[in-house]
C-alpha positions as protocol buffer text, in pm:
chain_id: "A"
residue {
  index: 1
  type: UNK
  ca { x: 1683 y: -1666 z: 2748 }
}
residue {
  index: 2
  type: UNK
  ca { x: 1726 y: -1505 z: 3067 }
}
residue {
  index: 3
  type: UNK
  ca { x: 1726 y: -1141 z: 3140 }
}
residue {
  index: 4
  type: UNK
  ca { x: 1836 y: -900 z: 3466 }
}
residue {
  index: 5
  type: UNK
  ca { x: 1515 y: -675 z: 3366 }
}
residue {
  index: 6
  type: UNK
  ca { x: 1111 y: -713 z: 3493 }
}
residue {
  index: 7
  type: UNK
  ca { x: 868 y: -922 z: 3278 }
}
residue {
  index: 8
  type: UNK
  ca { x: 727 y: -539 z: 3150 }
}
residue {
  index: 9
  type: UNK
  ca { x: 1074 y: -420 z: 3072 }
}
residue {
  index: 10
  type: UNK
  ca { x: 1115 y: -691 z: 2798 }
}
residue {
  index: 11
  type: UNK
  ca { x: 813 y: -738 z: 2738 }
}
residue {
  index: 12
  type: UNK
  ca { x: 826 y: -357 z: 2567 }
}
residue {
  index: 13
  type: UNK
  ca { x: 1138 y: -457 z: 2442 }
}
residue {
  index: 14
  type: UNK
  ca { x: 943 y: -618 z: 2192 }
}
residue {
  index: 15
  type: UNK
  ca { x: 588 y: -524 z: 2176 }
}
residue {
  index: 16
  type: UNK
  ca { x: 643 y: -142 z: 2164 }
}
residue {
  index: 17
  type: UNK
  ca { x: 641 y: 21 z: 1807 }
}
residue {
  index: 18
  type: UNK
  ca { x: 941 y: 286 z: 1963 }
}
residue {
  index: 19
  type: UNK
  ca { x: 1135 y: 74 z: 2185 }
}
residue {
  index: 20
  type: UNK
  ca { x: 1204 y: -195 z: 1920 }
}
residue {
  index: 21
  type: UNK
  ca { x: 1260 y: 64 z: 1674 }
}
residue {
  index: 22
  type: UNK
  ca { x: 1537 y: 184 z: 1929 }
}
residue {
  index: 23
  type: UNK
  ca { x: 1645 y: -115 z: 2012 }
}
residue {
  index: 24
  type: UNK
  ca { x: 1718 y: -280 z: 1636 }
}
residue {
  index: 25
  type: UNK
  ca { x: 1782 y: 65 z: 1479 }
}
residue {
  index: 26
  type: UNK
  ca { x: 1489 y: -3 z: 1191 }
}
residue {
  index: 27
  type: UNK
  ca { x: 1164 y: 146 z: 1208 }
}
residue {
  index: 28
  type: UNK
  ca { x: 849 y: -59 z: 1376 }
}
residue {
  index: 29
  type: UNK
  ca { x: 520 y: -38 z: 1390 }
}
residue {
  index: 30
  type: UNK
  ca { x: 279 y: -266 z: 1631 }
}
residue {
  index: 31
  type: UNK
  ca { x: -55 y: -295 z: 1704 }
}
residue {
  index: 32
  type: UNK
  ca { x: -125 y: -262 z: 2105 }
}
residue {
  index: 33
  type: UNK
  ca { x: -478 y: -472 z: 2004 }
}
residue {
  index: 34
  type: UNK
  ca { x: -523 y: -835 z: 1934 }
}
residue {
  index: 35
  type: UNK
  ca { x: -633 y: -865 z: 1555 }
}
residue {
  index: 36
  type: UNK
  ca { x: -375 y: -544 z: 1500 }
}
residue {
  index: 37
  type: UNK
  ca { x: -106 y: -560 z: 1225 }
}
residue {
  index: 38
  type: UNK
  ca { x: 276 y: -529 z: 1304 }
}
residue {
  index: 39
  type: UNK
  ca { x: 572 y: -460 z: 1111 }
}
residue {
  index: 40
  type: UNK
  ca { x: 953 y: -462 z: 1185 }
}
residue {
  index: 41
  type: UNK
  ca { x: 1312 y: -460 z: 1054 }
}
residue {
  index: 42
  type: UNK
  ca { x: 1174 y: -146 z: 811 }
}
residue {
  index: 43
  type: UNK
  ca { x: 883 y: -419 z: 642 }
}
residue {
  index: 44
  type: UNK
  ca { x: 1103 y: -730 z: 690 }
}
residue {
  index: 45
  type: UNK
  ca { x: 881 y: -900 z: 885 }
}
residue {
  index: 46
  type: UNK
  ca { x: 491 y: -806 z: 947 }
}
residue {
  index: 47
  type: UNK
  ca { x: 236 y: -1003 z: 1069 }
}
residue {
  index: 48
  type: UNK
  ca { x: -98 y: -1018 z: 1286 }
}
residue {
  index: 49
  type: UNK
  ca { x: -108 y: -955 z: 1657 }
}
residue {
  index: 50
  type: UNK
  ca { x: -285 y: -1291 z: 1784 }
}
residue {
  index: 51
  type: UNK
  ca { x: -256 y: -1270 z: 2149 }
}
residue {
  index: 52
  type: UNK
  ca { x: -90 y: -1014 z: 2407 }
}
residue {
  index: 53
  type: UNK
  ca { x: -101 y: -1033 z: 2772 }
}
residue {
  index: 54
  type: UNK
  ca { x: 146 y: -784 z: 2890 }
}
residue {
  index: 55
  type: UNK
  ca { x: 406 y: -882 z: 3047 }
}
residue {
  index: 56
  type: UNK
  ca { x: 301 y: -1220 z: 2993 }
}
residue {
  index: 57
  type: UNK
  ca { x: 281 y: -1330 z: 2658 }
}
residue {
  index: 58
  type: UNK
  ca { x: 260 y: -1232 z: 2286 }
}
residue {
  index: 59
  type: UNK
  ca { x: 148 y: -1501 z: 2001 }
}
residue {
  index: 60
  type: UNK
  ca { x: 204 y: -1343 z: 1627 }
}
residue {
  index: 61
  type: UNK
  ca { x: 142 y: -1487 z: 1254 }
}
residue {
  index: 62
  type: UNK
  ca { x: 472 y: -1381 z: 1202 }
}
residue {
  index: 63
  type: UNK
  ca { x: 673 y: -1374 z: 845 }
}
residue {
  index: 64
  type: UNK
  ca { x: 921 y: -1212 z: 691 }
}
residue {
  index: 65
  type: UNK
  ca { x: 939 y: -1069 z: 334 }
}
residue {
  index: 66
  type: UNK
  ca { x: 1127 y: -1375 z: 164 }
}
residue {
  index: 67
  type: UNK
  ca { x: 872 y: -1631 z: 280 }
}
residue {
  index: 68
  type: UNK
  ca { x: 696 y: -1768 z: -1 }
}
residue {
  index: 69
  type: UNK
  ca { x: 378 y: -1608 z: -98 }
}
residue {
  index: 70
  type: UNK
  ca { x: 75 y: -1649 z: 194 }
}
residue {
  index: 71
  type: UNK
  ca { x: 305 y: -1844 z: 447 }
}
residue {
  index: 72
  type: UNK
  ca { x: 300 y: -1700 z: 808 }
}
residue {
  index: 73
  type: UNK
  ca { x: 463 y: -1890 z: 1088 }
}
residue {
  index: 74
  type: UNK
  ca { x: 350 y: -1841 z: 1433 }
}
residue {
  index: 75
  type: UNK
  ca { x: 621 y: -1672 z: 1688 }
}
residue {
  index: 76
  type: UNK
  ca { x: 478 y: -1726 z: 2071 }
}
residue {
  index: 77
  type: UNK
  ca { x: 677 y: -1521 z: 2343 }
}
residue {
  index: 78
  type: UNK
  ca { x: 603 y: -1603 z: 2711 }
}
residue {
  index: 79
  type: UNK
  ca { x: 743 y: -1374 z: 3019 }
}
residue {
  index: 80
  type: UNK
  ca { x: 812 y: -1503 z: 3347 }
}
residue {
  index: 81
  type: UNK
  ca { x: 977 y: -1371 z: 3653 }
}
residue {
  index: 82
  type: UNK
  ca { x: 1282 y: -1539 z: 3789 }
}
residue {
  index: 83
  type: UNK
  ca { x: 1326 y: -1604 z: 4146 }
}
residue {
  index: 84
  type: UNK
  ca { x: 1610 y: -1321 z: 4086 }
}
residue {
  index: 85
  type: UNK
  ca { x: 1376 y: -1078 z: 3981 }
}
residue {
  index: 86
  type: UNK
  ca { x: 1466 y: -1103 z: 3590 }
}
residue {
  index: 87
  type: UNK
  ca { x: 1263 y: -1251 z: 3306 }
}
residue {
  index: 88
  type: UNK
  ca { x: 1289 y: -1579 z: 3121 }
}
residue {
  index: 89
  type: UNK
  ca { x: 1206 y: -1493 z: 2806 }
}
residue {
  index: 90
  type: UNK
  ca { x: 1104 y: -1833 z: 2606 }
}
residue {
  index: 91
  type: UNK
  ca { x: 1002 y: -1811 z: 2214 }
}
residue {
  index: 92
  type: UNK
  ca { x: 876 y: -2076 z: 2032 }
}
residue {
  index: 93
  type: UNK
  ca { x: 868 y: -1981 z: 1629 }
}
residue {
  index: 94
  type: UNK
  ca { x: 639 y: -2244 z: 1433 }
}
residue {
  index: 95
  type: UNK
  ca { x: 592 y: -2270 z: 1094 }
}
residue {
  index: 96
  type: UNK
  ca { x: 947 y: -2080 z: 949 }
}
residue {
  index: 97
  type: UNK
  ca { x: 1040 y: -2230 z: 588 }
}
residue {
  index: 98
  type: UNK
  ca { x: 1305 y: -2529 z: 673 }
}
residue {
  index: 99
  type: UNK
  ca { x: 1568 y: -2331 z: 480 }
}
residue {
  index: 100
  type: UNK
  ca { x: 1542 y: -2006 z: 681 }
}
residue {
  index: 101
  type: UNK
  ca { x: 1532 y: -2163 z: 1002 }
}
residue {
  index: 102
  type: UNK
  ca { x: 1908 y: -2072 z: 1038 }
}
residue {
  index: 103
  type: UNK
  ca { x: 1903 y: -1740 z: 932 }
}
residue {
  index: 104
  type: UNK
  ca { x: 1589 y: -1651 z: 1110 }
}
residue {
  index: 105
  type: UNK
  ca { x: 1737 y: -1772 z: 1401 }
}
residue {
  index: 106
  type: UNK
  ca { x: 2083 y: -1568 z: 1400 }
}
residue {
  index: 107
  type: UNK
  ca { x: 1846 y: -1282 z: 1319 }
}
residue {
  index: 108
  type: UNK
  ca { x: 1652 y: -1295 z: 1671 }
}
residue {
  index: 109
  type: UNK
  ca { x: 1987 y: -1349 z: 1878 }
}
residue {
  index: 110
  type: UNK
  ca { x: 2143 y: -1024 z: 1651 }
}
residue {
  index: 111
  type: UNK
  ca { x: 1831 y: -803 z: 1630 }
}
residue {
  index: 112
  type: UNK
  ca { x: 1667 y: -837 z: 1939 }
}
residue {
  index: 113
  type: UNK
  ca { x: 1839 y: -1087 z: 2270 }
}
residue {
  index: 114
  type: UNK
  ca { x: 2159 y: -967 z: 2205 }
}
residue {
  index: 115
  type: UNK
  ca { x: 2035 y: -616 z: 2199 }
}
residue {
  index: 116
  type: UNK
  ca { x: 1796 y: -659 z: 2458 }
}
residue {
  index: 117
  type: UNK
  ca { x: 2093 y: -772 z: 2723 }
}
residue {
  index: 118
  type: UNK
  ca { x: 2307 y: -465 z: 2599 }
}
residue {
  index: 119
  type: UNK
  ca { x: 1996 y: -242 z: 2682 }
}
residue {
  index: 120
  type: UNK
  ca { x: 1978 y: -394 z: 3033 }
}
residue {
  index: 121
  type: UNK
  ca { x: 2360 y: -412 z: 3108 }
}
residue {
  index: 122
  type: UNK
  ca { x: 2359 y: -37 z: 3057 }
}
residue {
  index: 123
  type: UNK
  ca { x: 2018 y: 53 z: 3285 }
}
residue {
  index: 124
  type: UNK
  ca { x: 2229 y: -182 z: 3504 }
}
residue {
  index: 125
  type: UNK
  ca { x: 2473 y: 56 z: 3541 }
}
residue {
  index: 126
  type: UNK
  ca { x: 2288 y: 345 z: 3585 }
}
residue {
  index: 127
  type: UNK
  ca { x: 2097 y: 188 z: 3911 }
}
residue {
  index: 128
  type: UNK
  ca { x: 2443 y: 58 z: 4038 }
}
């Protein structure tokens, strides 16, 4: 996914407890540490921070309350700036139960990218 926003603007967009609380409208709570918990969607989905590099990349055992019991899949986010001066965002998300793939899918274009380009279309305007 592409973006018209820095690496650090998206980045936030979904490593900050209050901006992704903002931006999907259900409450959040993540770790700024490696080894730190998170949780999203109101305790949807939690997990364990693995990696962070702001602005750069974010790795997660990532799983959402109807996985079976003990599975976590692994959701790995990496930030780069486009010769444009936006972001590609790319997220690979290992490990989801076969039969969720689907919805887990739709729920990261409704919850966050399509959110997440509605966000920037409106600083857009503002700076314009």
């Amino acid at each position: 996914m592409k973006f018209k926003a820095s690496p650090m603007t998206i980045y936030q967009c979904i490593a900050d407890s209050k901006k992704v609380t903002s931006l999907t409208g259900e409450a959040a709570t993540i770790s700024k540490h490696i080894g730190g918990t998170f949780s999203t969607m109101s305790g949807k989905v939690s997990g364990i921070i693995v990696d962070l590099a702001p602005s750069k990349r974010i790795v997660q055992a990532w799983r959402r309350s109807d996985f079976p019991e003990g599975i976590f899949s692994m959701a790995s986010f990496t930030f780069k700036e486009t010769s444009e001066g936006g972001t590609e965002v790319v997220l690979t998300h290992r490990g989801v139960p076969k039969e969720l793939i689907p919805d887990i899918e739709e729920g990261w274009r409704q919850n966050y990218w399509d959110k997440i380009r509605n966000v920037v279309k409106t600083l857009d305007s503002f700076s314009t």
